[in-house]
Coordinates of C-alpha atoms and ligand atoms in Angstrom, one line a residue:
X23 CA 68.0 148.4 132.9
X24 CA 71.7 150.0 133.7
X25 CA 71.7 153.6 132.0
X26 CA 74.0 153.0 129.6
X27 CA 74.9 156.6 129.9
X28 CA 76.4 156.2 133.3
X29 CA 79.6 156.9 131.7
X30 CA 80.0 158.3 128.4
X31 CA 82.5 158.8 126.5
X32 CA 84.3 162.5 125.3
X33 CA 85.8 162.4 121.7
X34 CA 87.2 165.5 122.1
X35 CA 90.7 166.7 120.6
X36 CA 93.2 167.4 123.1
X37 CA 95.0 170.9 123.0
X38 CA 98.3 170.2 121.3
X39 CA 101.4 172.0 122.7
X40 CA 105.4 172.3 122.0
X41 CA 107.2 173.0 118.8
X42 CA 106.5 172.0 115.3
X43 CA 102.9 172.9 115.8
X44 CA 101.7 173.3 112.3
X45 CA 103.7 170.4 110.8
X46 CA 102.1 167.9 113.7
X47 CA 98.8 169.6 112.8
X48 CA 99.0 169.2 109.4
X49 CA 99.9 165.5 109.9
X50 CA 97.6 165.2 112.4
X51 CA 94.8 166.6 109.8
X52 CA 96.1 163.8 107.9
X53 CA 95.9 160.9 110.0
X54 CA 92.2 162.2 110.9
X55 CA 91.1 162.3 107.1
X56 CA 92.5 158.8 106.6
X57 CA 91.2 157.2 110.1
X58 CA 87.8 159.3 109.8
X59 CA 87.4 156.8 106.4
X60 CA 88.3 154.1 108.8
X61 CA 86.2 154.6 111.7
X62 CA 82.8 152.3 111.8
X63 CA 80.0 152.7 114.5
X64 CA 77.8 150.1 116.0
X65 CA 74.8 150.3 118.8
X66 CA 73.0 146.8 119.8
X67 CA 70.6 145.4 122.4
X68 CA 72.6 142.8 124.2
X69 CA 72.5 141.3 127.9
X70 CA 69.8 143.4 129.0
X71 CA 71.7 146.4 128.3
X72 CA 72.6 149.0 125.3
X73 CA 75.7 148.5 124.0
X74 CA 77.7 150.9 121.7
X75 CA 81.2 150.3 119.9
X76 CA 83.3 152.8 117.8
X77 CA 86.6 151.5 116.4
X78 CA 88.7 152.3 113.7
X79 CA 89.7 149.8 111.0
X80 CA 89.2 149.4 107.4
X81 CA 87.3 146.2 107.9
X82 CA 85.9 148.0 110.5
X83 CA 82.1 146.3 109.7
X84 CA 82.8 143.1 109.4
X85 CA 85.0 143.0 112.9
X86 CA 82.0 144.9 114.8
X87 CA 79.8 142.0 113.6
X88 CA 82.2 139.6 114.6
X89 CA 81.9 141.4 117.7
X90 CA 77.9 141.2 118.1
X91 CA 78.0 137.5 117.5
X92 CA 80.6 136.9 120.2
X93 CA 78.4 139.0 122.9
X94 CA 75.1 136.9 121.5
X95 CA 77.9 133.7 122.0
X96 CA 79.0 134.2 125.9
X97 CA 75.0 135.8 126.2
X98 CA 73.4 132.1 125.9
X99 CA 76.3 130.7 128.0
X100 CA 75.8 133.1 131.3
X101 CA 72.0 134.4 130.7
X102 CA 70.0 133.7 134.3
X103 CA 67.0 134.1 132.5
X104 CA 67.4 132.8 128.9
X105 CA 66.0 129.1 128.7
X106 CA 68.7 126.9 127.8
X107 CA 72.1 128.4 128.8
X108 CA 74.6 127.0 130.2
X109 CA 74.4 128.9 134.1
X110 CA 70.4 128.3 133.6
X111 CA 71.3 124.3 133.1
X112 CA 73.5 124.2 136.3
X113 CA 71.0 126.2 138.5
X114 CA 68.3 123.8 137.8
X115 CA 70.3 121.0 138.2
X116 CA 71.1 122.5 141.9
X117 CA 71.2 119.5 144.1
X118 CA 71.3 116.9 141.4
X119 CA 74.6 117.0 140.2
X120 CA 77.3 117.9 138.2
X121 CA 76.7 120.0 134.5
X122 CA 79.1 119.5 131.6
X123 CA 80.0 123.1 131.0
X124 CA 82.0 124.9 128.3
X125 CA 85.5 126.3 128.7
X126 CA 84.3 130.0 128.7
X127 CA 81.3 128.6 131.5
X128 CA 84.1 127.3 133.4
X129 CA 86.6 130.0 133.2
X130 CA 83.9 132.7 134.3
X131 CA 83.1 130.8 136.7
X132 CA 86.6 130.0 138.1
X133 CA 87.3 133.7 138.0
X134 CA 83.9 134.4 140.0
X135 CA 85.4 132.4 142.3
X136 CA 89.2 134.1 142.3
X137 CA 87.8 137.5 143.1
X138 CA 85.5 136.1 145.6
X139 CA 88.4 134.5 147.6
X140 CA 90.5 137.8 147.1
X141 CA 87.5 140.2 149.0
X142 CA 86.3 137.5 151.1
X143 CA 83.5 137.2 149.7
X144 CA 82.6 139.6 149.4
X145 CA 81.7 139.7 145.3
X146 CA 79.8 136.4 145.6
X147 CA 78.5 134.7 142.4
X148 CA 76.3 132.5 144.1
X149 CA 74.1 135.3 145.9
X150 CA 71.5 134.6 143.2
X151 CA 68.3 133.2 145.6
X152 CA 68.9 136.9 147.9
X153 CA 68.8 139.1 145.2
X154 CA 65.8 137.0 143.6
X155 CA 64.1 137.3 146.6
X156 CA 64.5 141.0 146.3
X157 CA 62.9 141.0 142.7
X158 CA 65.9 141.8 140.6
X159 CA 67.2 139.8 137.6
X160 CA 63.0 138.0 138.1
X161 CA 60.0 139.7 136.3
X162 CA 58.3 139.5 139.8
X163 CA 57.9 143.1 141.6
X164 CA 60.8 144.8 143.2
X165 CA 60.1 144.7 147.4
X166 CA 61.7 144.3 150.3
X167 CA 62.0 140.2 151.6
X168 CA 60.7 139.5 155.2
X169 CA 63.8 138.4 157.5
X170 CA 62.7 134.7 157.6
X171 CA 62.7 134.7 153.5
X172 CA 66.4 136.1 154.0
X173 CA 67.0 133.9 156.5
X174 CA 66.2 130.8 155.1
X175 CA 67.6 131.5 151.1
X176 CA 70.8 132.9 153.2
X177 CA 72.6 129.5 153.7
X178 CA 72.3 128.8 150.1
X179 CA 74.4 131.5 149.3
X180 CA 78.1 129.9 150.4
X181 CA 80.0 130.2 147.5
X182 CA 82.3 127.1 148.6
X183 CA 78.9 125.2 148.0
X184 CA 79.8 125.8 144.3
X185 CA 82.1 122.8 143.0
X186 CA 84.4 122.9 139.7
X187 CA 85.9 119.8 138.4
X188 CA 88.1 121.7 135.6
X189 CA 89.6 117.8 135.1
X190 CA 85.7 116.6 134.3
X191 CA 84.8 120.3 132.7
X192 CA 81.5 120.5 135.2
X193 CA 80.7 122.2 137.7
X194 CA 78.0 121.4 140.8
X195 CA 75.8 123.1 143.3
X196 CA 75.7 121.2 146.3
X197 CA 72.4 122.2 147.4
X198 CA 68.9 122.3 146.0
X199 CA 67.7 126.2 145.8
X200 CA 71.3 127.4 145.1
X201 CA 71.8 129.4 141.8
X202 CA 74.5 131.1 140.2
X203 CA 74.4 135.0 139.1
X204 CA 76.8 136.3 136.9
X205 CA 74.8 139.9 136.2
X206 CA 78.2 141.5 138.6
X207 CA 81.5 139.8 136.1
X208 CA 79.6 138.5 133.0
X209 CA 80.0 142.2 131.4
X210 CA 83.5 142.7 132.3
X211 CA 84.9 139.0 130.9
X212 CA 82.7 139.5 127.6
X213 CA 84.7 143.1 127.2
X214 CA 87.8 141.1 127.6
X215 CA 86.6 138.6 125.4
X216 CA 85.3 141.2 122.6
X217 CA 88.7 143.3 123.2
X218 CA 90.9 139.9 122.6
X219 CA 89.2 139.7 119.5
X220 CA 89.2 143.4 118.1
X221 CA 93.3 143.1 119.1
X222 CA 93.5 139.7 117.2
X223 CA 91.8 141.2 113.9
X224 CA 94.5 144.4 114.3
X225 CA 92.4 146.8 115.7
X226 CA 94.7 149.2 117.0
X227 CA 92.3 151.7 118.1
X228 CA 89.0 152.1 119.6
X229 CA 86.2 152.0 122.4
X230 CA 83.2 150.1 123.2
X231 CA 80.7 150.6 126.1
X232 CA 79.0 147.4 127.5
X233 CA 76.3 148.9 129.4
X234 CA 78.4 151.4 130.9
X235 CA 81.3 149.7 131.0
X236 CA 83.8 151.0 128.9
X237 CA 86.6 149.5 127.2
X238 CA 89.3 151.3 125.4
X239 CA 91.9 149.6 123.0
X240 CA 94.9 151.3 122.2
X241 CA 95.3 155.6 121.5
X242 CA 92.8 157.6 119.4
X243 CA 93.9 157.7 115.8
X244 CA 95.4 161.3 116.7
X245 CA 98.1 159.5 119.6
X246 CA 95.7 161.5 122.5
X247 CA 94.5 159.2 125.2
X248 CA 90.6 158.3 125.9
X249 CA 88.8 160.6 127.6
X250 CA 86.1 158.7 129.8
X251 CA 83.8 160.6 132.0
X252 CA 82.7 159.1 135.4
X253 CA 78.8 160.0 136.0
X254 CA 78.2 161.6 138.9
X255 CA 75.8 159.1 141.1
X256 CA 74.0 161.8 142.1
X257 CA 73.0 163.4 138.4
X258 CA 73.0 161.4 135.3
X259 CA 73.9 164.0 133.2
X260 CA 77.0 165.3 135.0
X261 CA 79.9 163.8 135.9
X262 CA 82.2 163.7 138.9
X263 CA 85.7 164.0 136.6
X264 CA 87.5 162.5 133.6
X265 CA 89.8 159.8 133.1
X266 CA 92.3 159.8 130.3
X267 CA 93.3 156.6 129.2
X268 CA 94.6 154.1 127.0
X269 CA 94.5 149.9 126.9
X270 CA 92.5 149.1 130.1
X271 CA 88.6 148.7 131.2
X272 CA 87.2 151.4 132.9
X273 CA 83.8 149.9 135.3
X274 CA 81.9 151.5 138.1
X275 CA 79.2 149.9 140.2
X276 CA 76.7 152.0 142.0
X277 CA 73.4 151.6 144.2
X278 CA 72.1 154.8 141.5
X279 CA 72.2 152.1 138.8
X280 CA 69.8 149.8 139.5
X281 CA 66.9 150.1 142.7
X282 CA 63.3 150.9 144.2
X283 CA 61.7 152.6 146.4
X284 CA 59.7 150.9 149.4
X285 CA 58.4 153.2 152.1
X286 CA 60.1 156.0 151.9
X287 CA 63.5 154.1 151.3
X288 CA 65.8 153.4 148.6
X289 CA 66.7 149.8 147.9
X290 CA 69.2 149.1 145.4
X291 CA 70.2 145.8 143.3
X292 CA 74.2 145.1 145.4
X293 CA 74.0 142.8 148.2
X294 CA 75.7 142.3 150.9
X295 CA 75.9 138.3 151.2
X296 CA 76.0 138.9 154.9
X297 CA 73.3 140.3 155.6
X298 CA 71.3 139.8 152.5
X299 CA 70.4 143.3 152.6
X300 CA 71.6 146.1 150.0
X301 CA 75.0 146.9 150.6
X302 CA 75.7 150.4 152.8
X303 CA 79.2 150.9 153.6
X304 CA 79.3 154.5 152.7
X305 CA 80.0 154.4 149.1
X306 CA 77.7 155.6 146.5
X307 CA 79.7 154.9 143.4
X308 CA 83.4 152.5 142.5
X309 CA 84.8 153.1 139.2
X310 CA 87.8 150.4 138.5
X311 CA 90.7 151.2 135.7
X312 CA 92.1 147.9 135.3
X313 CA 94.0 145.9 132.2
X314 CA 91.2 143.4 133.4
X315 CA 87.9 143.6 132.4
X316 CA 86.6 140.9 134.4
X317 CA 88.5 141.8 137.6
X318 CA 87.3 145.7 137.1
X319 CA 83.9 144.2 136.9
X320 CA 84.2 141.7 139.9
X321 CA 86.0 144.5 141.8
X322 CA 83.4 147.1 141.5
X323 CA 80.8 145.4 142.6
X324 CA 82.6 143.5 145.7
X325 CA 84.4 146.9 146.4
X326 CA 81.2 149.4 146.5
X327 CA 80.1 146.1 149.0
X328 CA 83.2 146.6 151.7
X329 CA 83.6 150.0 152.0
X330 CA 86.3 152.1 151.7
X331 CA 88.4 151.4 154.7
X332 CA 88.3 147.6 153.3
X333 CA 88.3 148.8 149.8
X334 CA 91.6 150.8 150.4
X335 CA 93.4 148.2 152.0
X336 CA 92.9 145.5 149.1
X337 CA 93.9 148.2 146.5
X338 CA 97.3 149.0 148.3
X339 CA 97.8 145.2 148.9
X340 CA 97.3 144.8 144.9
X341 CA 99.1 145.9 141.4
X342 CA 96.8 145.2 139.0
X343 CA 94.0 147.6 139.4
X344 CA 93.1 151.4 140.1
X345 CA 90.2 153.4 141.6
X346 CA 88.0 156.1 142.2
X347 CA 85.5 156.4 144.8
X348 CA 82.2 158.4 145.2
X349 CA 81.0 158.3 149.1
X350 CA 77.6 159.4 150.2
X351 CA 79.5 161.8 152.7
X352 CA 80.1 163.5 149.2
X353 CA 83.7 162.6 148.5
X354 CA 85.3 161.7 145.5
X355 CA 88.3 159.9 146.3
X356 CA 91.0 158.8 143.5
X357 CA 94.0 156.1 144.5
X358 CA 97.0 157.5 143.8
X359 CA 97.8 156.1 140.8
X360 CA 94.1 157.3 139.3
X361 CA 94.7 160.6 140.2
X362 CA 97.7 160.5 137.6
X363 CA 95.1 160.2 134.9
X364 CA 92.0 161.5 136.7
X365 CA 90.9 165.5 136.2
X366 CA 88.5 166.1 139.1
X367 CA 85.2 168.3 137.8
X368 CA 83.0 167.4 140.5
X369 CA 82.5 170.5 142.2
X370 CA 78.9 171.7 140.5
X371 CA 77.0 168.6 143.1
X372 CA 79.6 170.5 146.1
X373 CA 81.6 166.9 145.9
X374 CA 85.1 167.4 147.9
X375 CA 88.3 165.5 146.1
X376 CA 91.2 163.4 147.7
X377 CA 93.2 161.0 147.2
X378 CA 94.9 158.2 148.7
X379 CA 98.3 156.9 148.8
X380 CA 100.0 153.1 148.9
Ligands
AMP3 P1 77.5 145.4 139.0 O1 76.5 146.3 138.3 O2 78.6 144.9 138.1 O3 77.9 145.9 140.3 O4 76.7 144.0 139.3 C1 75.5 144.0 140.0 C2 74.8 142.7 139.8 O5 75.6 141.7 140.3 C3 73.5 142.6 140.5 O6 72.4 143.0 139.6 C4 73.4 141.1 140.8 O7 72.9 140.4 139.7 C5 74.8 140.8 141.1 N1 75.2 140.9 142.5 C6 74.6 141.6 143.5 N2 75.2 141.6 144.6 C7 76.4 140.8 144.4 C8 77.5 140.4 145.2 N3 77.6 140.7 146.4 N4 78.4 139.6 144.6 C9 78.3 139.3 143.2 N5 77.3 139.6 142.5 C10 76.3 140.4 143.0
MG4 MG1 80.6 144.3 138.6

């Protein structure tokens, strides 16, 4: 299971400076009181991960079980495992022929397949059989595949072997033994599906962590911006710096999250489609800051896959997203437009900061 504490977020007040300092306080005491009355609280068990919510409206309750029942929703759409949704239906049907899916199946799906183009592949939503045959996302024992395992599950692994007929509403996989994984996007779209309906019900502020993953909607109720700490890969209870922000998704992908031990080595759950190996470009940890949840989520995971050098060329060829990097060289490297919002505090595990410009 992800450690949901991977990033965690700080609810602490922000020093308040300029003039007029006791008249915003006492305001400020104000609009606390009221939005303290306002804020409601939720932890659940959902998608194999914890997930916790805090958000501040007076129907505060109701919305957060709204909420719940959406995740449970999109859950028995993209489960791998649960019996009876919709991905489990088209992987069994691999090499038979199309499935009648729903329109949030088919948009997942469809933007799988957008972020895979845009990193060549390298976030690939049909790498299920490889990372099967490693033991993850199966209940069988985690170890290391033998070369002709990889090698034969490998060429069912070509995404473009993954047809969508958005005109029929179904979607095919060409060849018998192919399957679809969702475990590196499905928790990214449902944050953009749970923040579309928070906004919709007039939440105005608030945060929710999906696994990690960390959505924030709006200000807090005192105007201040999210703090939300970035875990240091190399210590779960420290953390490399802080972001401050306000109306985005902030998602990291790291080999810490999820692996096993085999030898000696350490094997972790992000695979290179490639090689069908664990991905090991140099980078230990990707945190995206993006509007986009489900891009942040496909771009962690296909980002922490290429490397920086590969990593850093698709950021400054793009608008949309932001970044900050932990390598295992012990770096921690913010894009410039992170580091406007990022407070580096990663010098207790001796990591070195940097940035990088467009
Ligand atoms: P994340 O934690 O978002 O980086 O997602 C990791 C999960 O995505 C893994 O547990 C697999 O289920 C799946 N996955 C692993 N490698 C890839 C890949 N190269 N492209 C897409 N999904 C992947
Ligand atoms: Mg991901």
């Amino acid at each position: 299971m992800k450690k949901f504490k991977l990033i965690a977020i700080c609810l602490c007040c922000a020093v308040i400076f300029g003039g007029c300092v006791e008249k915003r306080e006492e305001a400020k005491e104000m609009l606390s009181k009221s939005s303290e009355e306002d804020l409601h609280e939720m932890t659940t068990f959902a998608m194999d991960t914890v997930m916790q919510f805090s958000i501040y409206n007076e129907n505060g309750e109701q919305l957060l079980t709204d909420a719940e029942q959406e995740i449970r929703r999109l859950e028995r759409l993209f489960s791998v495992t649960m019996e009876g949704s919709e991905i489990t239906k088209l992987n069994n049907q691999a090499g038979l022929g199309p499935v009648s899916l729903s329109e949030d199946t088919l948009k997942i799906l469809n933007r799988g397949r957008e972020i895979g183009d845009l990193t060549n592949y390298a976030f690939n939503i049909t790498i299920s059989p490889v990372v099967k045959a490693w033991g993850f996302t199966t209940d069988e024992e985690k170890h290391v595949p033998s070369q002709e395992t990889l090698d034969s599950l490998l060429p069912l692994t070509n995404p473009k072997d993954l047809v969508i007929n958005e005109g029929a509403s179904t979607a095919e996989l060409l060849k018998k033994g192919m399957a679809v994984d969702l475990g590196g996007i499905a928790k990214g779209y449902t944050s953009d599906a749970v923040t579309a309906l928070l906004k919709e019900e007039g939440v105005t502020s608030g945060w929710f962590s999906l696994g990690g993953n960390v959505s924030v909607i709006g200000k807090k109720p005192d105007g201040e911006k999210w703090k939300v700490a970035i875990e240091s890969p190399l210590d779960a209870n420290d953390s490399v710096g802080i972001l401050e922000v306000e109306d985005c998704a902030v998602i990291t992908s790291g080999g810490y999250q999820r692996y096993f031990e085999e030898n000696g080595k350490r094997y972790h759950h992000i695979i290179n489609s490639n090689t069908g190996y664990p991905a090991d470009k140099g980078l230990i940890s990707v945190t995206i800051i993006s509007k986009d949840g489900t891009k942040a989520d496909g771009l962690s995971t296909a980002l922490f896959v290429m490397g920086l050098d590969d990593a850093t060329n698709l950021w400054r060829n793009s608008n949309d997203f932001e970044a900050v990097f932990v390598t295992a060289d012990g770096k921690v490297i913010a894009t410039e437009g992170a580091a406007d919002f990022f407070t580096f505090d990663g010098t207790d595990n001796d990591f070195i900061y940097e940035t990088i410009k467009r």
